[in-house]
Amino acid sequence: MEYRVLGKTGLRVSSIGMGGIPLQRVSEEEAERIVNLALDQGINFFDSARGYTDSEAKFGLVFRHRRNEAIIATKSMERTREGILQEVEDSLKALQVDYIDLYQLHNVKSLAILEQVLGPEGALRGLQEAKAQGKIRYIGITGHVAEVLEKAITLGEFETVQFPFNAVELGPTEKIIPLAQAHDVGMIVMKPVAGGAIPDKNLALRFLMDYPVASIIPGMDSEDQVLENAAIGRHFVPLNEEETKRLQESIKELGNTFCRRCEYCMPCPQGINIPMVFLLDGYWQRYGLKDWAQERYLAMKVLADECIECGTCASRCPYGLEIPRLIAQVHRRLGRN
Ligand code: SF4
Ligand code: SF4
């Protein structure tokens, strides 16, 4: 397995790590087999979240026995000092460990939220306290909005940054990656196969490994997937010309139906969170997390059936998505009516 240094943490993480979302849909026994096999195959970086229901607890079934072999990352959506201190305790209990290597502020999606977490009673303060107490070792941030992550990287408060990056979402190459490199902030890549939209996983992962990111964390829900992904991390070969062409062709086919979460279409006058609608639909269609995605969709403040087809969003989308038509389809799938 190829190991890379995770920025200023100095941790040596496997270039292919494991994302924890899919563990939610396998049994405890299957989860144990998958995580044990990943460790046996040299994967040492694991990323979970408080928000991934029983994912931390399933990881914990293995980590309680093999703590020293794993570099454990998790994250919380709590934004206050008090709230996140409780979340750290809950994570420690679920993961069955007495320290967590990396605790991240999960999905910080606006500058206002960033300001809140940095405030005197904000979540960053809580994580700093947990760090001083030895409960966590390093602090990171995750999100999808470039402007927020770029600002966070320059603050010097975060040792890692986690962002979506794949052959169809190349935004991070513009600023996030060079900035993180310049500030020695360790880079963790989520959504490496665009939520399952890129058909050839091997090409998708090797494409990313050519960038100076530390760990790429595809989700894995079977032992076959672990073997397949670990092999890519073990024998990294950059894409040749023919493979690059093949990858580009497959992306072209995604064409104007795949949302890259750039948010240029926002705001919607009806208050519909358009990228979130597409994100949840991706989980529904490609990750097999149907109940999970539907529950979150139905909990959104405004559902896609509030669309009045004004067309403002579609005229702003640089990828030509016919947003009103596409979100109406999503509503038919997830809207329960
Ligand atoms: S077309 Fe629908 S989703 Fe798009 S901006 Fe108008 S109301 Fe919002
Ligand atoms: S502008 Fe298009 S690609 Fe960007 S978030 Fe909106 S729908 Fe997705």
mmCIF file of C-alpha atoms and ligand atoms in Angstrom:
data_model
loop_
_atom_site.group_PDB
_atom_site.id
_atom_site.type_symbol
_atom_site.label_atom_id
_atom_site.label_comp_id
_atom_site.label_asym_id
_atom_site.label_seq_id
_atom_site.Cartn_x
_atom_site.Cartn_y
_atom_site.Cartn_z
ATOM 1 C CA MET A 1 0.000 0.000 0.000
ATOM 2 C CA GLU A 2 1.205 3.497 -0.761
ATOM 3 C CA TYR A 3 1.157 5.779 2.297
ATOM 4 C CA ARG A 4 1.161 9.561 2.136
ATOM 5 C CA VAL A 5 1.719 12.208 4.782
ATOM 6 C CA LEU A 6 -1.492 13.909 5.896
ATOM 7 C CA GLY A 7 -0.217 17.475 5.890
ATOM 8 C CA LYS A 8 1.017 18.905 9.153
ATOM 9 C CA THR A 9 -0.462 16.033 11.199
ATOM 10 C CA GLY A 10 2.519 13.987 10.010
ATOM 11 C CA LEU A 11 0.257 10.905 10.004
ATOM 12 C CA ARG A 12 1.064 8.403 7.277
ATOM 13 C CA VAL A 13 -2.279 7.473 5.755
ATOM 14 C CA SER A 14 -3.023 4.943 3.031
ATOM 15 C CA SER A 15 -3.560 6.672 -0.303
ATOM 16 C CA ILE A 16 -6.804 4.721 -0.493
ATOM 17 C CA GLY A 17 -8.817 5.085 2.699
ATOM 18 C CA MET A 18 -12.316 3.937 3.561
ATOM 19 C CA GLY A 19 -15.380 6.168 3.663
ATOM 20 C CA GLY A 20 -17.930 5.086 6.251
ATOM 21 C CA ILE A 21 -21.284 5.835 4.608
ATOM 22 C CA PRO A 22 -21.916 2.390 3.046
ATOM 23 C CA LEU A 23 -21.294 0.531 6.312
ATOM 24 C CA GLN A 24 -24.763 1.725 7.287
ATOM 25 C CA ARG A 25 -26.365 -0.690 4.841
ATOM 26 C CA VAL A 26 -24.516 -3.887 5.769
ATOM 27 C CA SER A 27 -24.994 -6.125 8.806
ATOM 28 C CA GLU A 28 -22.666 -5.906 11.811
ATOM 29 C CA GLU A 29 -21.028 -9.212 10.845
ATOM 30 C CA GLU A 30 -20.440 -8.033 7.278
ATOM 31 C CA ALA A 31 -19.094 -4.683 8.510
ATOM 32 C CA GLU A 32 -16.610 -6.474 10.766
ATOM 33 C CA ARG A 33 -15.403 -8.615 7.872
ATOM 34 C CA ILE A 34 -15.053 -5.581 5.583
ATOM 35 C CA VAL A 35 -13.111 -3.431 8.059
ATOM 36 C CA ASN A 36 -10.867 -6.305 9.159
ATOM 37 C CA LEU A 37 -10.068 -7.103 5.546
ATOM 38 C CA ALA A 38 -9.320 -3.436 4.826
ATOM 39 C CA LEU A 39 -6.790 -3.384 7.676
ATOM 40 C CA ASP A 40 -5.284 -6.675 6.477
ATOM 41 C CA GLN A 41 -4.926 -5.133 3.011
ATOM 42 C CA GLY A 42 -2.984 -2.147 4.343
ATOM 43 C CA ILE A 43 -5.816 0.408 4.358
ATOM 44 C CA ASN A 44 -5.228 2.353 7.569
ATOM 45 C CA PHE A 45 -7.385 5.474 7.167
ATOM 46 C CA PHE A 46 -11.082 5.316 8.039
ATOM 47 C CA ASP A 47 -13.573 8.156 7.951
ATOM 48 C CA SER A 48 -16.961 8.093 9.649
ATOM 49 C CA ALA A 49 -19.404 10.692 11.009
ATOM 50 C CA ARG A 50 -21.915 11.132 13.808
ATOM 51 C CA GLY A 51 -24.491 11.647 11.072
ATOM 52 C CA TYR A 52 -23.907 8.236 9.450
ATOM 53 C CA THR A 53 -26.267 6.455 11.875
ATOM 54 C CA ASP A 54 -24.520 3.244 13.037
ATOM 55 C CA SER A 55 -21.339 3.619 10.943
ATOM 56 C CA GLU A 56 -19.128 4.605 13.909
ATOM 57 C CA ALA A 57 -20.498 1.726 15.982
ATOM 58 C CA LYS A 58 -19.792 -0.770 13.207
ATOM 59 C CA PHE A 59 -16.221 0.495 12.863
ATOM 60 C CA GLY A 60 -15.970 0.221 16.649
ATOM 61 C CA LEU A 61 -16.546 -3.543 16.520
ATOM 62 C CA VAL A 62 -13.126 -3.835 14.881
ATOM 63 C CA PHE A 63 -11.268 -0.845 16.292
ATOM 64 C CA ARG A 64 -11.707 -2.046 19.884
ATOM 65 C CA HIS A 65 -9.391 -4.952 18.962
ATOM 66 C CA ARG A 66 -7.102 -3.283 16.402
ATOM 67 C CA ARG A 67 -6.811 0.317 17.602
ATOM 68 C CA ASN A 68 -3.125 0.694 16.859
ATOM 69 C CA GLU A 69 -3.455 -0.289 13.213
ATOM 70 C CA ALA A 70 -6.069 2.337 12.339
ATOM 71 C CA ILE A 71 -6.008 6.084 11.833
ATOM 72 C CA ILE A 72 -9.549 7.042 12.759
ATOM 73 C CA ALA A 73 -11.345 10.128 11.494
ATOM 74 C CA THR A 74 -14.897 11.130 12.233
ATOM 75 C CA LYS A 75 -16.930 14.335 12.210
ATOM 76 C CA SER A 76 -19.902 16.179 13.627
ATOM 77 C CA MET A 77 -22.412 18.763 12.439
ATOM 78 C CA GLU A 78 -22.532 20.351 15.914
ATOM 79 C CA ARG A 79 -21.579 24.008 15.749
ATOM 80 C CA THR A 80 -21.240 24.890 19.446
ATOM 81 C CA ARG A 81 -18.491 24.190 21.972
ATOM 82 C CA GLU A 82 -20.798 22.364 24.325
ATOM 83 C CA GLY A 83 -22.525 20.399 21.579
ATOM 84 C CA ILE A 84 -19.342 19.127 19.991
ATOM 85 C CA LEU A 85 -17.774 18.161 23.305
ATOM 86 C CA GLN A 86 -20.748 15.838 23.807
ATOM 87 C CA GLU A 87 -20.357 14.546 20.239
ATOM 88 C CA VAL A 88 -16.695 13.681 20.876
ATOM 89 C CA GLU A 89 -17.761 11.633 23.920
ATOM 90 C CA ASP A 90 -20.445 9.877 21.859
ATOM 91 C CA SER A 91 -17.950 9.133 19.059
ATOM 92 C CA LEU A 92 -15.417 7.689 21.500
ATOM 93 C CA LYS A 93 -18.089 5.421 22.929
ATOM 94 C CA ALA A 94 -19.412 4.299 19.550
ATOM 95 C CA LEU A 95 -15.931 3.711 18.114
ATOM 96 C CA GLN A 96 -14.890 1.925 21.345
ATOM 97 C CA VAL A 97 -11.567 3.755 21.544
ATOM 98 C CA ASP A 98 -10.030 6.180 24.019
ATOM 99 C CA TYR A 99 -8.813 8.693 21.443
ATOM 100 C CA ILE A 100 -9.719 9.682 17.884
ATOM 101 C CA ASP A 101 -6.971 10.699 15.467
ATOM 102 C CA LEU A 102 -8.901 13.302 13.502
ATOM 103 C CA TYR A 103 -12.124 15.081 14.450
ATOM 104 C CA GLN A 104 -13.659 17.225 11.721
ATOM 105 C CA LEU A 105 -16.275 19.923 11.579
ATOM 106 C CA HIS A 106 -18.721 18.312 9.169
ATOM 107 C CA ASN A 107 -20.082 20.123 6.127
ATOM 108 C CA VAL A 108 -19.360 23.739 7.005
ATOM 109 C CA LYS A 109 -21.336 25.207 4.151
ATOM 110 C CA SER A 110 -21.309 28.970 4.542
ATOM 111 C CA LEU A 111 -19.024 31.734 5.748
ATOM 112 C CA ALA A 112 -21.628 32.512 8.432
ATOM 113 C CA ILE A 113 -21.356 28.963 9.813
ATOM 114 C CA LEU A 114 -17.572 29.171 9.624
ATOM 115 C CA GLU A 115 -17.718 32.349 11.677
ATOM 116 C CA GLN A 116 -20.008 30.658 14.183
ATOM 117 C CA VAL A 117 -17.717 27.652 14.690
ATOM 118 C CA LEU A 118 -14.736 29.964 15.125
ATOM 119 C CA GLY A 119 -16.530 32.093 17.748
ATOM 120 C CA PRO A 120 -15.846 32.056 21.502
ATOM 121 C CA GLU A 121 -18.553 29.435 22.126
ATOM 122 C CA GLY A 122 -18.082 27.749 18.760
ATOM 123 C CA ALA A 123 -17.297 24.129 17.946
ATOM 124 C CA LEU A 124 -13.631 24.803 17.209
ATOM 125 C CA ARG A 125 -13.115 25.813 20.838
ATOM 126 C CA GLY A 126 -14.707 22.543 21.938
ATOM 127 C CA LEU A 127 -12.420 20.515 19.679
ATOM 128 C CA GLN A 128 -9.383 22.401 20.966
ATOM 129 C CA GLU A 129 -10.410 21.459 24.506
ATOM 130 C CA ALA A 130 -10.902 17.815 23.502
ATOM 131 C CA LYS A 131 -7.465 17.904 21.895
ATOM 132 C CA ALA A 132 -5.862 19.337 25.050
ATOM 133 C CA GLN A 133 -7.499 16.497 27.002
ATOM 134 C CA GLY A 134 -6.015 13.897 24.639
ATOM 135 C CA LYS A 135 -9.425 12.752 23.371
ATOM 136 C CA ILE A 136 -8.658 13.769 19.797
ATOM 137 C CA ARG A 137 -5.283 14.346 18.139
ATOM 138 C CA TYR A 138 -6.007 16.645 15.196
ATOM 139 C CA ILE A 139 -8.760 18.948 13.955
ATOM 140 C CA GLY A 140 -10.101 19.130 10.420
ATOM 141 C CA ILE A 141 -12.913 20.618 8.385
ATOM 142 C CA THR A 142 -15.101 19.179 5.625
ATOM 143 C CA GLY A 143 -17.438 20.758 3.113
ATOM 144 C CA HIS A 144 -18.522 21.267 -0.471
ATOM 145 C CA VAL A 145 -18.294 25.041 -0.845
ATOM 146 C CA ALA A 146 -14.947 26.187 -2.228
ATOM 147 C CA GLU A 147 -15.115 29.721 -0.794
ATOM 148 C CA VAL A 148 -15.572 28.388 2.751
ATOM 149 C CA LEU A 149 -12.835 25.781 2.527
ATOM 150 C CA GLU A 150 -10.386 28.212 0.935
ATOM 151 C CA LYS A 151 -10.907 30.608 3.821
ATOM 152 C CA ALA A 152 -10.643 27.792 6.394
ATOM 153 C CA ILE A 153 -7.359 26.547 4.948
ATOM 154 C CA THR A 154 -5.713 29.945 5.386
ATOM 155 C CA LEU A 155 -6.753 30.341 9.038
ATOM 156 C CA GLY A 156 -4.134 27.968 10.418
ATOM 157 C CA GLU A 157 -6.707 26.349 12.751
ATOM 158 C CA PHE A 158 -7.312 23.182 10.728
ATOM 159 C CA GLU A 159 -4.808 20.437 10.085
ATOM 160 C CA THR A 160 -6.861 18.738 7.372
ATOM 161 C CA VAL A 161 -9.497 19.583 4.806
ATOM 162 C CA GLN A 162 -11.927 17.129 3.199
ATOM 163 C CA PHE A 163 -13.722 17.978 -0.040
ATOM 164 C CA PRO A 164 -15.432 16.301 -3.011
ATOM 165 C CA PHE A 165 -13.067 15.849 -5.926
ATOM 166 C CA ASN A 166 -13.353 13.599 -8.950
ATOM 167 C CA ALA A 167 -12.971 13.588 -12.706
ATOM 168 C CA VAL A 168 -16.262 15.468 -13.124
ATOM 169 C CA GLU A 169 -15.828 17.862 -10.198
ATOM 170 C CA LEU A 170 -12.464 19.453 -10.863
ATOM 171 C CA GLY A 171 -13.112 22.687 -8.952
ATOM 172 C CA PRO A 172 -10.580 21.877 -6.178
ATOM 173 C CA THR A 173 -7.684 21.925 -8.641
ATOM 174 C CA GLU A 174 -8.171 25.680 -9.058
ATOM 175 C CA LYS A 175 -7.579 26.905 -5.518
ATOM 176 C CA ILE A 176 -8.239 24.395 -2.736
ATOM 177 C CA ILE A 177 -5.441 21.986 -3.654
ATOM 178 C CA PRO A 178 -2.679 24.580 -4.240
ATOM 179 C CA LEU A 179 -3.737 26.513 -1.125
ATOM 180 C CA ALA A 180 -3.807 23.410 1.072
ATOM 181 C CA GLN A 181 -0.427 22.404 -0.273
ATOM 182 C CA ALA A 182 1.002 25.845 0.486
ATOM 183 C CA HIS A 183 -0.385 25.727 4.057
ATOM 184 C CA ASP A 184 0.542 22.063 4.588
ATOM 185 C CA VAL A 185 -3.081 21.174 5.297
ATOM 186 C CA GLY A 186 -3.675 17.451 4.731
ATOM 187 C CA MET A 187 -6.141 16.704 1.925
ATOM 188 C CA ILE A 188 -8.815 14.010 2.120
ATOM 189 C CA VAL A 189 -10.899 13.365 -0.977
ATOM 190 C CA MET A 190 -14.545 12.391 -0.674
ATOM 191 C CA LYS A 191 -16.878 11.388 -3.542
ATOM 192 C CA PRO A 192 -13.971 10.127 -5.710
ATOM 193 C CA VAL A 193 -16.314 8.388 -8.136
ATOM 194 C CA ALA A 194 -18.871 11.222 -8.079
ATOM 195 C CA GLY A 195 -21.264 9.266 -5.898
ATOM 196 C CA GLY A 196 -21.010 6.238 -8.182
ATOM 197 C CA ALA A 197 -21.689 8.253 -11.334
ATOM 198 C CA ILE A 198 -18.274 7.529 -12.901
ATOM 199 C CA PRO A 199 -18.600 3.959 -14.144
ATOM 200 C CA ASP A 200 -14.941 2.829 -14.026
ATOM 201 C CA LYS A 201 -13.782 3.109 -10.443
ATOM 202 C CA ASN A 202 -10.250 1.987 -11.224
ATOM 203 C CA LEU A 203 -9.730 4.854 -13.679
ATOM 204 C CA ALA A 204 -11.464 7.333 -11.380
ATOM 205 C CA LEU A 205 -9.229 6.549 -8.394
ATOM 206 C CA ARG A 206 -5.994 6.438 -10.377
ATOM 207 C CA PHE A 207 -6.882 9.776 -11.955
ATOM 208 C CA LEU A 208 -7.057 11.305 -8.455
ATOM 209 C CA MET A 209 -3.923 9.623 -7.132
ATOM 210 C CA ASP A 210 -1.892 11.714 -9.524
ATOM 211 C CA TYR A 211 -2.763 14.802 -7.434
ATOM 212 C CA PRO A 212 -0.962 15.726 -4.198
ATOM 213 C CA VAL A 213 -3.873 14.599 -2.003
ATOM 214 C CA ALA A 214 -3.189 12.358 1.015
ATOM 215 C CA SER A 215 -6.085 9.907 1.126
ATOM 216 C CA ILE A 216 -8.941 9.170 -1.256
ATOM 217 C CA ILE A 217 -11.842 7.581 0.574
ATOM 218 C CA PRO A 218 -14.307 5.611 -1.535
ATOM 219 C CA GLY A 219 -17.097 3.912 0.381
ATOM 220 C CA MET A 220 -16.931 0.106 0.471
ATOM 221 C CA ASP A 221 -19.758 -2.251 1.258
ATOM 222 C CA SER A 222 -18.290 -5.608 0.262
ATOM 223 C CA GLU A 223 -15.074 -7.545 0.625
ATOM 224 C CA ASP A 224 -14.653 -7.563 -3.156
ATOM 225 C CA GLN A 225 -14.677 -3.776 -3.180
ATOM 226 C CA VAL A 226 -12.044 -3.686 -0.444
ATOM 227 C CA LEU A 227 -9.768 -5.970 -2.458
ATOM 228 C CA GLU A 228 -10.327 -3.980 -5.634
ATOM 229 C CA ASN A 229 -9.648 -0.605 -4.002
ATOM 230 C CA ALA A 230 -6.679 -1.784 -1.951
ATOM 231 C CA ALA A 231 -5.053 -3.189 -5.097
ATOM 232 C CA ILE A 232 -5.278 0.248 -6.711
ATOM 233 C CA GLY A 233 -3.545 1.782 -3.689
ATOM 234 C CA ARG A 234 -0.863 -0.882 -3.728
ATOM 235 C CA HIS A 235 0.130 -0.665 -7.356
ATOM 236 C CA PHE A 236 -0.480 2.892 -8.438
ATOM 237 C CA VAL A 237 0.078 3.393 -12.146
ATOM 238 C CA PRO A 238 -0.850 6.776 -13.665
ATOM 239 C CA LEU A 239 -3.444 6.688 -16.440
ATOM 240 C CA ASN A 240 -2.003 6.217 -19.912
ATOM 241 C CA GLU A 241 -3.306 8.078 -22.929
ATOM 242 C CA GLU A 242 -5.865 5.450 -23.876
ATOM 243 C CA GLU A 243 -7.212 5.238 -20.301
ATOM 244 C CA THR A 244 -7.455 9.013 -20.005
ATOM 245 C CA LYS A 245 -9.469 9.037 -23.207
ATOM 246 C CA ARG A 246 -11.738 6.285 -21.905
ATOM 247 C CA LEU A 247 -12.329 8.178 -18.657
ATOM 248 C CA GLN A 248 -13.129 11.387 -20.542
ATOM 249 C CA GLU A 249 -15.597 9.525 -22.778
ATOM 250 C CA SER A 250 -17.426 8.066 -19.802
ATOM 251 C CA ILE A 251 -17.663 11.504 -18.220
ATOM 252 C CA LYS A 252 -19.030 12.998 -21.403
ATOM 253 C CA GLU A 253 -21.845 10.489 -21.194
ATOM 254 C CA LEU A 254 -22.845 11.928 -17.823
ATOM 255 C CA GLY A 255 -23.281 15.101 -19.787
ATOM 256 C CA ASN A 256 -25.981 17.439 -18.659
ATOM 257 C CA THR A 257 -27.682 15.346 -16.027
ATOM 258 C CA PHE A 258 -25.025 15.241 -13.316
ATOM 259 C CA CYS A 259 -24.959 18.005 -10.706
ATOM 260 C CA ARG A 260 -21.427 19.093 -9.735
ATOM 261 C CA ARG A 261 -22.659 21.010 -6.653
ATOM 262 C CA CYS A 262 -21.070 24.256 -7.808
ATOM 263 C CA GLU A 263 -24.128 26.164 -6.486
ATOM 264 C CA TYR A 264 -24.127 28.673 -9.361
ATOM 265 C CA CYS A 265 -27.853 27.979 -9.761
ATOM 266 C CA MET A 266 -28.600 29.316 -6.292
ATOM 267 C CA PRO A 267 -30.496 31.027 -4.799
ATOM 268 C CA CYS A 268 -33.825 29.691 -5.976
ATOM 269 C CA PRO A 269 -36.622 32.227 -5.387
ATOM 270 C CA GLN A 270 -38.737 29.414 -3.938
ATOM 271 C CA GLY A 271 -35.984 28.472 -1.493
ATOM 272 C CA ILE A 272 -35.288 25.037 -2.973
ATOM 273 C CA ASN A 273 -31.793 23.795 -2.137
ATOM 274 C CA ILE A 274 -31.167 22.474 -5.663
ATOM 275 C CA PRO A 275 -27.729 20.842 -5.188
ATOM 276 C CA MET A 276 -29.007 19.095 -2.055
ATOM 277 C CA VAL A 277 -31.952 17.676 -4.010
ATOM 278 C CA PHE A 278 -29.509 16.189 -6.535
ATOM 279 C CA LEU A 279 -27.117 14.991 -3.835
ATOM 280 C CA LEU A 280 -29.827 13.063 -2.001
ATOM 281 C CA ASP A 281 -31.093 11.636 -5.272
ATOM 282 C CA GLY A 282 -27.552 10.375 -5.946
ATOM 283 C CA TYR A 283 -27.593 8.555 -2.616
ATOM 284 C CA TRP A 284 -31.011 7.141 -3.472
ATOM 285 C CA GLN A 285 -30.068 5.995 -6.955
ATOM 286 C CA ARG A 286 -26.419 4.997 -6.703
ATOM 287 C CA TYR A 287 -25.615 4.207 -3.072
ATOM 288 C CA GLY A 288 -28.700 2.145 -2.315
ATOM 289 C CA LEU A 289 -29.419 4.339 0.726
ATOM 290 C CA LYS A 290 -33.061 4.755 -0.192
ATOM 291 C CA ASP A 291 -34.647 5.237 3.246
ATOM 292 C CA TRP A 292 -31.778 7.412 4.433
ATOM 293 C CA ALA A 293 -31.970 9.680 1.378
ATOM 294 C CA GLN A 294 -35.749 9.886 1.414
ATOM 295 C CA GLU A 295 -35.854 10.782 5.093
ATOM 296 C CA ARG A 296 -33.410 13.623 4.509
ATOM 297 C CA TYR A 297 -35.203 14.779 1.405
ATOM 298 C CA LEU A 298 -38.558 14.919 3.204
ATOM 299 C CA ALA A 299 -36.923 16.856 6.050
ATOM 300 C CA MET A 300 -35.798 19.639 3.683
ATOM 301 C CA LYS A 301 -37.432 22.999 4.321
ATOM 302 C CA VAL A 302 -38.701 23.281 0.754
ATOM 303 C CA LEU A 303 -39.298 20.259 -1.471
ATOM 304 C CA ALA A 304 -38.785 20.211 -5.219
ATOM 305 C CA ASP A 305 -42.532 20.276 -5.925
ATOM 306 C CA GLU A 306 -42.521 23.942 -4.846
ATOM 307 C CA CYS A 307 -40.701 24.746 -8.111
ATOM 308 C CA ILE A 308 -42.624 27.281 -10.199
ATOM 309 C CA GLU A 309 -40.480 26.611 -13.279
ATOM 310 C CA CYS A 310 -39.226 30.180 -13.445
ATOM 311 C CA GLY A 311 -36.073 28.882 -15.164
ATOM 312 C CA THR A 312 -33.662 31.168 -13.272
ATOM 313 C CA CYS A 313 -31.598 28.249 -12.028
ATOM 314 C CA ALA A 314 -31.250 26.513 -15.397
ATOM 315 C CA SER A 315 -30.063 29.737 -17.034
ATOM 316 C CA ARG A 316 -27.238 29.914 -14.456
ATOM 317 C CA CYS A 317 -26.116 26.275 -14.539
ATOM 318 C CA PRO A 318 -22.772 26.095 -16.388
ATOM 319 C CA TYR A 319 -23.348 22.388 -17.116
ATOM 320 C CA GLY A 320 -26.658 22.866 -18.870
ATOM 321 C CA LEU A 321 -28.810 20.869 -16.462
ATOM 322 C CA GLU A 322 -32.518 21.188 -17.126
ATOM 323 C CA ILE A 323 -33.030 21.701 -13.426
ATOM 324 C CA PRO A 324 -36.838 22.114 -13.177
ATOM 325 C CA ARG A 325 -37.430 18.911 -15.163
ATOM 326 C CA LEU A 326 -34.746 16.960 -13.298
ATOM 327 C CA ILE A 327 -35.810 17.989 -9.804
ATOM 328 C CA ALA A 328 -39.415 17.143 -10.655
ATOM 329 C CA GLN A 329 -38.177 13.617 -11.457
ATOM 330 C CA VAL A 330 -36.351 13.503 -8.127
ATOM 331 C CA HIS A 331 -39.512 14.544 -6.332
ATOM 332 C CA ARG A 332 -41.402 11.727 -7.986
ATOM 333 C CA ARG A 333 -38.785 9.291 -6.670
ATOM 334 C CA LEU A 334 -38.258 10.692 -3.177
ATOM 335 C CA GLY A 335 -41.353 12.778 -2.474
ATOM 336 C CA ARG A 336 -43.703 9.933 -1.518
ATOM 337 C CA ASN A 337 -46.624 11.202 -3.604
HETATM 338 S S1 SF4 B 1 -37.026 26.852 -11.902
HETATM 339 FE FE1 SF4 B 1 -37.731 26.037 -9.949
HETATM 340 S S2 SF4 B 1 -35.900 25.352 -8.913
HETATM 341 FE FE2 SF4 B 1 -35.262 26.718 -10.561
HETATM 342 S S3 SF4 B 1 -35.057 28.720 -9.601
HETATM 343 FE FE3 SF4 B 1 -37.124 28.597 -10.477
HETATM 344 S S4 SF4 B 1 -38.392 27.825 -8.806
HETATM 345 FE FE4 SF4 B 1 -36.265 27.433 -8.227
HETATM 346 S S1 SF4 B 2 -25.488 25.086 -11.196
HETATM 347 FE FE1 SF4 B 2 -25.905 23.070 -12.083
HETATM 348 S S2 SF4 B 2 -24.162 21.790 -11.501
HETATM 349 FE FE2 SF4 B 2 -24.085 23.633 -10.246
HETATM 350 S S3 SF4 B 2 -25.159 23.062 -8.368
HETATM 351 FE FE3 SF4 B 2 -26.689 23.967 -9.691
HETATM 352 S S4 SF4 B 2 -27.559 22.258 -10.814
HETATM 353 FE FE4 SF4 B 2 -25.666 21.527 -9.902
#
